[in-house]
mmCIF file of C-alpha atoms and ligand atoms in Angstrom:
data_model
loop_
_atom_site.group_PDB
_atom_site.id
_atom_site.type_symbol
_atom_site.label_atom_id
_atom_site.label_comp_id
_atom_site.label_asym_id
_atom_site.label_seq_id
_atom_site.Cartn_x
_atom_site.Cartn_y
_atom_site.Cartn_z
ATOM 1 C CA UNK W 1 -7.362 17.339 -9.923
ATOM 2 C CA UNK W 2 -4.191 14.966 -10.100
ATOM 3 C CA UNK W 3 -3.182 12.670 -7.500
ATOM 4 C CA UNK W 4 -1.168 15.349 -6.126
ATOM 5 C CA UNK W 5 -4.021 17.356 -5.161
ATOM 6 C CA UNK W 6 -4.488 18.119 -1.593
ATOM 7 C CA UNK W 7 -6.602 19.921 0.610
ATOM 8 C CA UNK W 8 -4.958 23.174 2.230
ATOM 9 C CA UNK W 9 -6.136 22.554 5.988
ATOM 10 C CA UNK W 10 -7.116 25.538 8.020
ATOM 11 C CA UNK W 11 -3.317 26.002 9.276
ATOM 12 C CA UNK W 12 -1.949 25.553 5.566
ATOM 13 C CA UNK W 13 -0.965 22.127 5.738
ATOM 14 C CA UNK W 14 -1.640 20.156 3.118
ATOM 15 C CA UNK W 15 -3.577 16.983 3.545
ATOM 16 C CA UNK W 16 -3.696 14.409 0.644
ATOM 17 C CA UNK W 17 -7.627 13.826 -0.865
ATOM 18 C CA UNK W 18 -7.434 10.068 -0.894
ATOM 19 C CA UNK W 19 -5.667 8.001 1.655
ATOM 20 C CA UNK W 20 -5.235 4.357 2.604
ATOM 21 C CA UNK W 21 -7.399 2.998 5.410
ATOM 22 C CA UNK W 22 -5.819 0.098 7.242
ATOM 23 C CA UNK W 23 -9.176 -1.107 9.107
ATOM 24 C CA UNK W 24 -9.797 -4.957 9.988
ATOM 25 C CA UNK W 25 -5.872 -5.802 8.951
ATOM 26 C CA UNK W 26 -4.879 -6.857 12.669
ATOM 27 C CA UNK W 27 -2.599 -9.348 11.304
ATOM 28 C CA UNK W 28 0.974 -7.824 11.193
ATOM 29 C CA UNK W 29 1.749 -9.289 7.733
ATOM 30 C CA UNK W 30 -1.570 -8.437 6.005
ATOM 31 C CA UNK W 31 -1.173 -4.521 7.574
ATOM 32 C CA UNK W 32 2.368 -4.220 6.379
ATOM 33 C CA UNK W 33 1.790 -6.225 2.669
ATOM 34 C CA UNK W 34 -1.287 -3.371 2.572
ATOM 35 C CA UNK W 35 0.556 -0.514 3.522
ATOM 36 C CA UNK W 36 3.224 -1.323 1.071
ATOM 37 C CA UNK W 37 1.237 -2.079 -1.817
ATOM 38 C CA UNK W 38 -0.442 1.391 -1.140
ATOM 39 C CA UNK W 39 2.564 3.449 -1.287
ATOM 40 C CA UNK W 40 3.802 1.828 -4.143
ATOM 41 C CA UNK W 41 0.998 2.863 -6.123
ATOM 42 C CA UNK W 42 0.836 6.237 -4.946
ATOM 43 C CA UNK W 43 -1.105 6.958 -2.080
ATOM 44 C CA UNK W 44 0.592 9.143 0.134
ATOM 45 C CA UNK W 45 -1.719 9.082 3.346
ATOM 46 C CA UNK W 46 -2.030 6.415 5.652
ATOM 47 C CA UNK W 47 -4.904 6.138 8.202
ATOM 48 C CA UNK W 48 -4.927 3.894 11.356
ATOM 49 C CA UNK W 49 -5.553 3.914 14.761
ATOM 50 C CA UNK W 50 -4.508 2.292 18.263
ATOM 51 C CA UNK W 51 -7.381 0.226 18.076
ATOM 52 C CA UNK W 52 -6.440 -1.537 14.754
ATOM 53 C CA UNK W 53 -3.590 -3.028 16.776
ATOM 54 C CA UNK W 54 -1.558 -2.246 13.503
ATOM 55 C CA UNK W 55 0.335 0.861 14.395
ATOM 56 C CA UNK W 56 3.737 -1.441 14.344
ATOM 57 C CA UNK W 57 3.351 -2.755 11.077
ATOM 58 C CA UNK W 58 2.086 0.396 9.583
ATOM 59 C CA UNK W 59 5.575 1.834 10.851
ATOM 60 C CA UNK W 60 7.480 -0.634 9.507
ATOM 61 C CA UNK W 61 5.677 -0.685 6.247
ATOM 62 C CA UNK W 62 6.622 3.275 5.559
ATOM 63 C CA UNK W 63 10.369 2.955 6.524
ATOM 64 C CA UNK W 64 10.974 -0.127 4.410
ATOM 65 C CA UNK W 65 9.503 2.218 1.526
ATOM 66 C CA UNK W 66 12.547 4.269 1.618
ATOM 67 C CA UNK W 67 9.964 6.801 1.175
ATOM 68 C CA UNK W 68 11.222 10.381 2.918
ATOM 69 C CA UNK W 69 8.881 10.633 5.953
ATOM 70 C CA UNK W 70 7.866 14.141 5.070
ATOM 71 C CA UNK W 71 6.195 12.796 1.991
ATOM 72 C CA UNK W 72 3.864 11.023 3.568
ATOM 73 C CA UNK W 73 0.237 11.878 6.048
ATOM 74 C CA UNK W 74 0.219 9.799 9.043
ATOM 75 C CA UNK W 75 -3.236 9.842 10.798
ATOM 76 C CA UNK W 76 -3.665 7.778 13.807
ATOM 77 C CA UNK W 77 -6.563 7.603 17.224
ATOM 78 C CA UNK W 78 -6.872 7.760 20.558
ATOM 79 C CA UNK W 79 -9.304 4.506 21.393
ATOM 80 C CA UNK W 80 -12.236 5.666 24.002
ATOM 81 C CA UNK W 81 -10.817 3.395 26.425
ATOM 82 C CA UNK W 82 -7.753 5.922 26.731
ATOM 83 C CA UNK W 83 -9.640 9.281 26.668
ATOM 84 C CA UNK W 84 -9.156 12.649 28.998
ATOM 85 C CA UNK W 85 -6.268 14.744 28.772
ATOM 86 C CA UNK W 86 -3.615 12.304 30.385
ATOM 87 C CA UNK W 87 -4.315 9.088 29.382
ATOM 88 C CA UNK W 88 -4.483 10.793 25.517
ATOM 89 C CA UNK W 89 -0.801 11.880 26.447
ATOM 90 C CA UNK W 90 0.137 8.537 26.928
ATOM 91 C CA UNK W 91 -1.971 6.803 24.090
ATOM 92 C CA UNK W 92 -0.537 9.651 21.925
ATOM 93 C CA UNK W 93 3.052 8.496 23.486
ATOM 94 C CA UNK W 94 1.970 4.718 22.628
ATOM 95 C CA UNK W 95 1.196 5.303 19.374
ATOM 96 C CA UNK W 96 4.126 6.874 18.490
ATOM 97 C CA UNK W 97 6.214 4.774 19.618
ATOM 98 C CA UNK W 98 4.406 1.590 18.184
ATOM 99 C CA UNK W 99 4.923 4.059 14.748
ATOM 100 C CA UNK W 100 8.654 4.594 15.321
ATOM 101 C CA UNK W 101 8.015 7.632 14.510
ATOM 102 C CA UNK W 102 8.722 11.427 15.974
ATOM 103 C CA UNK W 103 5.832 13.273 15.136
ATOM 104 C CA UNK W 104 2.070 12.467 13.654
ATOM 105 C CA UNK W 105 0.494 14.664 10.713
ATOM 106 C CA UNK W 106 -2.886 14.189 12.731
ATOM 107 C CA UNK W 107 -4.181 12.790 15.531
ATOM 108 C CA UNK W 108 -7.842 12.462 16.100
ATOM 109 C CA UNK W 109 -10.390 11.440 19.000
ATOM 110 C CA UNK W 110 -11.968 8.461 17.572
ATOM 111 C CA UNK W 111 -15.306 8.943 19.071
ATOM 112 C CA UNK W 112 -17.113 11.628 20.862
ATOM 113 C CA UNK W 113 -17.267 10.212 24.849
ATOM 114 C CA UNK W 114 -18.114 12.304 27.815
ATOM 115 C CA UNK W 115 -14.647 13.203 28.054
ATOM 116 C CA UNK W 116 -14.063 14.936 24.191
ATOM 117 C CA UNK W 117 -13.231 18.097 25.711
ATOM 118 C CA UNK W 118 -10.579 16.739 27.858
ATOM 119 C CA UNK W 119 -9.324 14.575 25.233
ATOM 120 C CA UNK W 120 -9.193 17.178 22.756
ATOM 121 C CA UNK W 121 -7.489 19.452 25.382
ATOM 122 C CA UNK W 122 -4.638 17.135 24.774
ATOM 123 C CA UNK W 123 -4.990 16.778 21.350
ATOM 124 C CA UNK W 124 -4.370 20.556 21.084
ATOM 125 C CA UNK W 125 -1.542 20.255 23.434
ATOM 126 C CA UNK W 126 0.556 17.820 21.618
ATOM 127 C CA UNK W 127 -0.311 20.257 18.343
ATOM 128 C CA UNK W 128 1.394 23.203 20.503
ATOM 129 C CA UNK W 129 4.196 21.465 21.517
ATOM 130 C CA UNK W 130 4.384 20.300 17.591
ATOM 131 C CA UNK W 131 4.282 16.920 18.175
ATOM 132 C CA UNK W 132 1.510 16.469 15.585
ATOM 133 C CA UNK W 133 0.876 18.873 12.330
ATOM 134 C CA UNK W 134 -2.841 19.068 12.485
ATOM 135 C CA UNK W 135 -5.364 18.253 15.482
ATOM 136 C CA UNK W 136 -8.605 16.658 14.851
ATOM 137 C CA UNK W 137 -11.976 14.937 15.462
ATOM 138 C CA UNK W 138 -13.520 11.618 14.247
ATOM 139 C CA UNK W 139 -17.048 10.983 14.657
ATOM 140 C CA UNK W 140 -18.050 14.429 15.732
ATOM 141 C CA UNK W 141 -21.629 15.241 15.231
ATOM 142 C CA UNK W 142 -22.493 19.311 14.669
ATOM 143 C CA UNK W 143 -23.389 18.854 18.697
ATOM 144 C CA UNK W 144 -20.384 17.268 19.633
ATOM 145 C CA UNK W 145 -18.070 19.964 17.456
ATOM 146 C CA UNK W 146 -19.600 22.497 19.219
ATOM 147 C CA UNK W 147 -18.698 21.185 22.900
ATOM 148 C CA UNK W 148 -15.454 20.852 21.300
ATOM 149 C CA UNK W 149 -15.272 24.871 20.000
ATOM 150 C CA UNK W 150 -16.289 25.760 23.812
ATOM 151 C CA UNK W 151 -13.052 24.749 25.172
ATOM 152 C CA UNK W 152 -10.585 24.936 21.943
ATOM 153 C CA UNK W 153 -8.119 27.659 21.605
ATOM 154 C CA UNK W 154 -7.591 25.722 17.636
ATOM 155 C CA UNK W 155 -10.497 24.463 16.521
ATOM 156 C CA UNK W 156 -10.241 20.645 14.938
ATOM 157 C CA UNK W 157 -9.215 20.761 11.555
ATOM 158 C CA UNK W 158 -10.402 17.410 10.421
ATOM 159 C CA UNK W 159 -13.195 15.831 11.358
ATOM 160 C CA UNK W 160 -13.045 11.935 9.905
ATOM 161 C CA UNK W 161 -17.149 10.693 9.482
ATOM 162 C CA UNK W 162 -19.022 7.700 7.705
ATOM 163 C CA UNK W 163 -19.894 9.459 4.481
ATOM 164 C CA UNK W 164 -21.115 7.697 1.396
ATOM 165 C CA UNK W 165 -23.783 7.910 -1.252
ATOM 166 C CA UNK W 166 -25.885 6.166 1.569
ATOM 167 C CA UNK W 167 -24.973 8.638 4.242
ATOM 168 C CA UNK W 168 -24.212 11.801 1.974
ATOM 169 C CA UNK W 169 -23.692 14.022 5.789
ATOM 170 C CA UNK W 170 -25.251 16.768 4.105
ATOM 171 C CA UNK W 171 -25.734 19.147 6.787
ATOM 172 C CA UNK W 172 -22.541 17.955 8.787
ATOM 173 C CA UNK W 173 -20.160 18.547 5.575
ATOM 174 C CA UNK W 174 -21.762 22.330 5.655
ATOM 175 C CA UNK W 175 -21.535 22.594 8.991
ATOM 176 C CA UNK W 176 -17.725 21.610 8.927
ATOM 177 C CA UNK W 177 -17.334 24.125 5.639
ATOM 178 C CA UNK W 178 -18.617 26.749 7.377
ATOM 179 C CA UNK W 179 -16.055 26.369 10.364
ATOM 180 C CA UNK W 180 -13.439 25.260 8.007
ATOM 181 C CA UNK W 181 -12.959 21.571 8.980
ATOM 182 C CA UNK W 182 -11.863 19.246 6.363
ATOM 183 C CA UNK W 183 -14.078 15.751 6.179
ATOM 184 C CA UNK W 184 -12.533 12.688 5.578
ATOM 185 C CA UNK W 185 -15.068 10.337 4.517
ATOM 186 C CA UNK W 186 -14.618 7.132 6.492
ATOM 187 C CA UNK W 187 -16.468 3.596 5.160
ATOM 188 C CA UNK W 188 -16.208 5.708 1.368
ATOM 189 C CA UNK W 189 -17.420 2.838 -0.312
ATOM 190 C CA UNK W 190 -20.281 1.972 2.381
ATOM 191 C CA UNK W 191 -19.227 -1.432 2.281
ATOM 192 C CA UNK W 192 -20.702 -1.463 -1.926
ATOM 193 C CA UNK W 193 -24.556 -0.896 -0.930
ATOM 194 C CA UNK W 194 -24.920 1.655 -3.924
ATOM 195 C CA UNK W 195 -22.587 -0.473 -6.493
ATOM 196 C CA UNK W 196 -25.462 -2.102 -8.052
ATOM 197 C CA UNK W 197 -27.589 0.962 -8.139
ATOM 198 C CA UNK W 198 -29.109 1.873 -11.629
ATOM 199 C CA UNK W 199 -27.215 5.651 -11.363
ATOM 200 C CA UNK W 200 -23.771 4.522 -10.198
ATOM 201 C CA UNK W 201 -23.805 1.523 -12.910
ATOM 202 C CA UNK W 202 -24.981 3.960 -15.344
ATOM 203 C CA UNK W 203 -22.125 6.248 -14.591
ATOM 204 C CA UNK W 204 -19.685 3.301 -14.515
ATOM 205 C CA UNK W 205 -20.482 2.189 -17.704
ATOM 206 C CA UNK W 206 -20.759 5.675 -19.146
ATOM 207 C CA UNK W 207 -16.723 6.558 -18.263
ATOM 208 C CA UNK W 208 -15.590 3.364 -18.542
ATOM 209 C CA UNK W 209 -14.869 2.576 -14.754
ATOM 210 C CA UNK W 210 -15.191 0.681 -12.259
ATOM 211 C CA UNK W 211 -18.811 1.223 -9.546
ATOM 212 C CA UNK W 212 -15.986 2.226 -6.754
ATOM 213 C CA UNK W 213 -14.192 4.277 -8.730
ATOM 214 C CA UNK W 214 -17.588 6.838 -9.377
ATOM 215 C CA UNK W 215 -17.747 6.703 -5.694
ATOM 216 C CA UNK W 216 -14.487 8.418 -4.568
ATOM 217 C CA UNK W 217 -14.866 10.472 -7.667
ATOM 218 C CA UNK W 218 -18.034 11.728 -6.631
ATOM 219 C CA UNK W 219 -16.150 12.374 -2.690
ATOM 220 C CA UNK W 220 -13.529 14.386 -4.432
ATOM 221 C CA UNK W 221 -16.168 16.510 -6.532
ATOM 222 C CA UNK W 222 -18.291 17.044 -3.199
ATOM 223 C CA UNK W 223 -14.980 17.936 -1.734
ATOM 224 C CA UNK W 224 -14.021 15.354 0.570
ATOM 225 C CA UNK W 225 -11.055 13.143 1.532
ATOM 226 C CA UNK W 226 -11.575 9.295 1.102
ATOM 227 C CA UNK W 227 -9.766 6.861 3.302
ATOM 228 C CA UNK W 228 -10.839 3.246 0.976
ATOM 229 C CA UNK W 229 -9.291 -0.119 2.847
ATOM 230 C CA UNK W 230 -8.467 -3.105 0.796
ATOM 231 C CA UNK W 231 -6.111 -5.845 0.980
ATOM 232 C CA UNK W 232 -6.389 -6.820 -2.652
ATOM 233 C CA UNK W 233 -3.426 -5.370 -4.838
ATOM 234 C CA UNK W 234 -6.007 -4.637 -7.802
ATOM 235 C CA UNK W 235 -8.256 -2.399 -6.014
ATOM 236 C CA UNK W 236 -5.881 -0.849 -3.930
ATOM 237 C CA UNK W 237 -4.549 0.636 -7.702
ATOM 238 C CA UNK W 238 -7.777 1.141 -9.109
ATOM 239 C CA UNK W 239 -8.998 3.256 -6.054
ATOM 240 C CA UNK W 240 -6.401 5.515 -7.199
ATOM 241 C CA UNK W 241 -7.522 5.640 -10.486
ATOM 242 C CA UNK W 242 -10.189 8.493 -10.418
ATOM 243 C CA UNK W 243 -7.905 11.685 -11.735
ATOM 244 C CA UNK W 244 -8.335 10.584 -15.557
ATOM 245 C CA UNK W 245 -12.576 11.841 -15.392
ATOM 246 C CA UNK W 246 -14.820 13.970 -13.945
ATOM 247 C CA UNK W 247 -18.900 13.932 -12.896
ATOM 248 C CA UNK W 248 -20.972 16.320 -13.883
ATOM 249 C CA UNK W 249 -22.774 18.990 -11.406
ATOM 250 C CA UNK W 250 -26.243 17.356 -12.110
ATOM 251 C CA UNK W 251 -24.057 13.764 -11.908
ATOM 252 C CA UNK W 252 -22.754 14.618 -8.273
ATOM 253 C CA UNK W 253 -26.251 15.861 -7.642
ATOM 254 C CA UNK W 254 -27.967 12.473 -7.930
ATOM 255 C CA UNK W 255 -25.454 10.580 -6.626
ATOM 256 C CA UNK W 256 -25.833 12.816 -3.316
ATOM 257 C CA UNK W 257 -29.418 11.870 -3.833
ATOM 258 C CA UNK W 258 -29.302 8.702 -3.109
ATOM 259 C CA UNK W 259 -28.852 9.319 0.484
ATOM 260 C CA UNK W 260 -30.671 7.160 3.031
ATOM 261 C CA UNK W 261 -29.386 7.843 5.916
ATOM 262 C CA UNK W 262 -28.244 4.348 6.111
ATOM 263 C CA UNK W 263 -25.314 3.747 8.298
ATOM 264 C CA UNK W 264 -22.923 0.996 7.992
ATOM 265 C CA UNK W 265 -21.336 1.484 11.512
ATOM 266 C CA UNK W 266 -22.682 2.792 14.687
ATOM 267 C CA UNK W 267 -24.055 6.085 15.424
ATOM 268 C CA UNK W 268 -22.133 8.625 17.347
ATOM 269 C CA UNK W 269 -25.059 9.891 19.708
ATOM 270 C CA UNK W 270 -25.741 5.985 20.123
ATOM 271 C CA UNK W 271 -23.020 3.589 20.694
ATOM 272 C CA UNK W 272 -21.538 1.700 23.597
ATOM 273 C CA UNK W 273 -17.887 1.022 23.020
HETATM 274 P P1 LIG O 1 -14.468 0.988 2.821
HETATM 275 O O1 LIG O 1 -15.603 1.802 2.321
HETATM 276 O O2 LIG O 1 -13.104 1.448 2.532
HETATM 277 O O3 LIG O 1 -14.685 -0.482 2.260
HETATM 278 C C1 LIG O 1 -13.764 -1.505 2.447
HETATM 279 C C2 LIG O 1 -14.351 -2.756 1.837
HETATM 280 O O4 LIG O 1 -14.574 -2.550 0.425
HETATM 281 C C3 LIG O 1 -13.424 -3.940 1.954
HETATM 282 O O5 LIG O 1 -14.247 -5.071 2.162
HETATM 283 C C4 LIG O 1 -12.748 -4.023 0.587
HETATM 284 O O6 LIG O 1 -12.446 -5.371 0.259
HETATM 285 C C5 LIG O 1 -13.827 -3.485 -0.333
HETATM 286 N N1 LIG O 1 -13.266 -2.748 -1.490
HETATM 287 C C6 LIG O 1 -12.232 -1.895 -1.475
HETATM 288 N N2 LIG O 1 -12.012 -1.406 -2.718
HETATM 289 C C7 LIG O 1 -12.937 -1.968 -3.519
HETATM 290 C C8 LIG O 1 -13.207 -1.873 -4.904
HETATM 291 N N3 LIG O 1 -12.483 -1.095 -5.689
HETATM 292 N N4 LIG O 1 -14.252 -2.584 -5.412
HETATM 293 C C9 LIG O 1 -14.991 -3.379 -4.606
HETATM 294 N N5 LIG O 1 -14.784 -3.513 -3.285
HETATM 295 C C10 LIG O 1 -13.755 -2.807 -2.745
HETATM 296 O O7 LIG O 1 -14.751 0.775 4.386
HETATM 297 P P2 LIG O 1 -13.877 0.766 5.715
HETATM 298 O O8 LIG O 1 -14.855 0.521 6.797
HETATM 299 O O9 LIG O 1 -12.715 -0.126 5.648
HETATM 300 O O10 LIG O 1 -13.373 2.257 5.860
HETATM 301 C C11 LIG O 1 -12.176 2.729 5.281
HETATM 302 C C12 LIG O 1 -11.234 3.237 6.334
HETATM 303 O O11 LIG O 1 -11.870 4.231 7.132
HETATM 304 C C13 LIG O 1 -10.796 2.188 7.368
HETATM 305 O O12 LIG O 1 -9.828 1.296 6.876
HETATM 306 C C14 LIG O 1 -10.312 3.075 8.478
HETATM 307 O O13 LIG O 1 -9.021 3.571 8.191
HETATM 308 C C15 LIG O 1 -11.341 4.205 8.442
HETATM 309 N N6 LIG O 1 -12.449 3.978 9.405
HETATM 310 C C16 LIG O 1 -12.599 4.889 10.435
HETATM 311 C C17 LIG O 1 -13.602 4.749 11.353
HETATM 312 C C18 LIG O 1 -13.738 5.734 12.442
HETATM 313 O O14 LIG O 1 -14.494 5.487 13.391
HETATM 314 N N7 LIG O 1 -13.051 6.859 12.386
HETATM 315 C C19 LIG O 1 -14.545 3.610 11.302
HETATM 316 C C20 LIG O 1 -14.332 2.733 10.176
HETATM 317 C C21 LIG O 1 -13.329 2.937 9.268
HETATM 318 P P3 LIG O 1 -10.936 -5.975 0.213
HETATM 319 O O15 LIG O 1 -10.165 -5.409 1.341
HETATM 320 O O16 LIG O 1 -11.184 -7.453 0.370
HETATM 321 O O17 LIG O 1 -10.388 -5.618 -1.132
#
């Protein structure tokens, strides 16, 4: 693996393993400094949403980059508020424009409300009509994929969950394989709840890197995409910096163990937002 590698999608495209998440950086200045420093480094996938209220600066961040558009993986979300299949047309219409942009590489429902089918209805509209390269989920449990698969002529292709070595998603990530979804791994570093664990320090001390760093190794081994925010210039470098080792099976395997199904954000079959 290089940081060139990408995942091949179910419809071929190519989706980049580790991205930028632009979470919590609301403030215009903060979104667009982030979004910079991230493509400067390398990263080559940006993820927000209409909720993040950032969509504007995130825009302006990737033009100033002279970067060709094409180059990079936009990901952005309809919020709840603006689910079913219209008001997604219109969100997806917002969010465009708030991009500048003409197209998205993938567009997601953010989480699974009554109206998921609808929404994703639209979702796989606006992939039709080629508005958007990929069409996907976020916060899908098995359940919720499945009312999803009852009404899709494409099934998601992405399905963007809280995954870390406290919420491993073992079942979920087969269930995805099996139906050939991609996971992005939202929350990656689960907010640094296993960075002073004995097996991760062990592991950081034995390659020479840094507690985050095993962690989105040990998403790209289980064969994941990682989405890590930050807003300092440091880590958003370093959280590139996992292409020059690699973790053993049995090294993967107890990091995975270390799953307790501890969740750092809300549940999908339990939340009221
Ligand atoms: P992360 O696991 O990415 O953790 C971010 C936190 O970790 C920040 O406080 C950051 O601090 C810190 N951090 C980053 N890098 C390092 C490092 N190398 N060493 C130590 N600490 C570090 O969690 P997020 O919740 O931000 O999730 C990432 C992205 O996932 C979001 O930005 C968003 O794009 C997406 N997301 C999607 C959700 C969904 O419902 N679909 C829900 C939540 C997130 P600092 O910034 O100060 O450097």
């Amino acid at each position: 693996m290089t940081i060139s590698t990408t995942i091949t999608l179910a419809n071929g495209v190519e989706m980049p393993r580790i991205g930028y998440g632009v979470f919590r950086m609301r403030e215009h200045e903060v979104a667009f400094n982030g979004v910079s420093e991230a493509l400067k480094a390398g990263y080559r996938a940006i993820d927000t949403a209409a909720i993040y209220q950032n969509e504007e600066a995130v825009g302006e961040a990737i033009k100033a980059s002279g970067i060709a558009r094409e180059e990079i993986f936009i990901t952005t979300k309809v919020w709840n508020a603006d689910q079913g299949f219209d008001n997604t047309l219109r969100a997806f219409e917002t969010s465009l424009k708030k991009l500048d942009l003409d197209y998205l590489d993938l567009y997601l429902t953010h989480w699974p409300k009554l109206t998921l089918a609808e929404t994703y209805k639209a979702i796989e509209r606006l992939y039709e009509e080629k508005l958007i390269r990929v069409p996907g989920v976020s916060n899908h449990h098995q359940h919720h994929l499945e009312e999803v698969f009852a009404v899709a002529n494409v099934k998601p292709m992405v399905n963007q969950i809280e995954c870390h070595p406290s919420l491993s998603q073992d079942a979920l990530r087969a269930f995805c394989a099996d139906n050939n979804i991609a996971v992005t791994a939202w929350a990656p570093l689960g907010t640094g709840i296993v960075f002073t664990h004995p097996v991760v320090k062990k592991l950081a001390e034995k390659y020479s890197k840094t507690p985050a760093q095993i962690v989105l190794r040990w998403h790209l081994e289980i064969g994941n995409i990682a989405i890590p925010k930050s807003i300092t210039p440091e880590r958003i470098v370093d959280n590139l910096n996992v292409y020059d080792f690699a973790l053993t099976v049995d090294e993967v395997t107890a990091i995975t163990a270390l799953n307790t199904f501890h969740r750092t954000g809300a549940d999908p079959d339990n939340f009221d937002f």
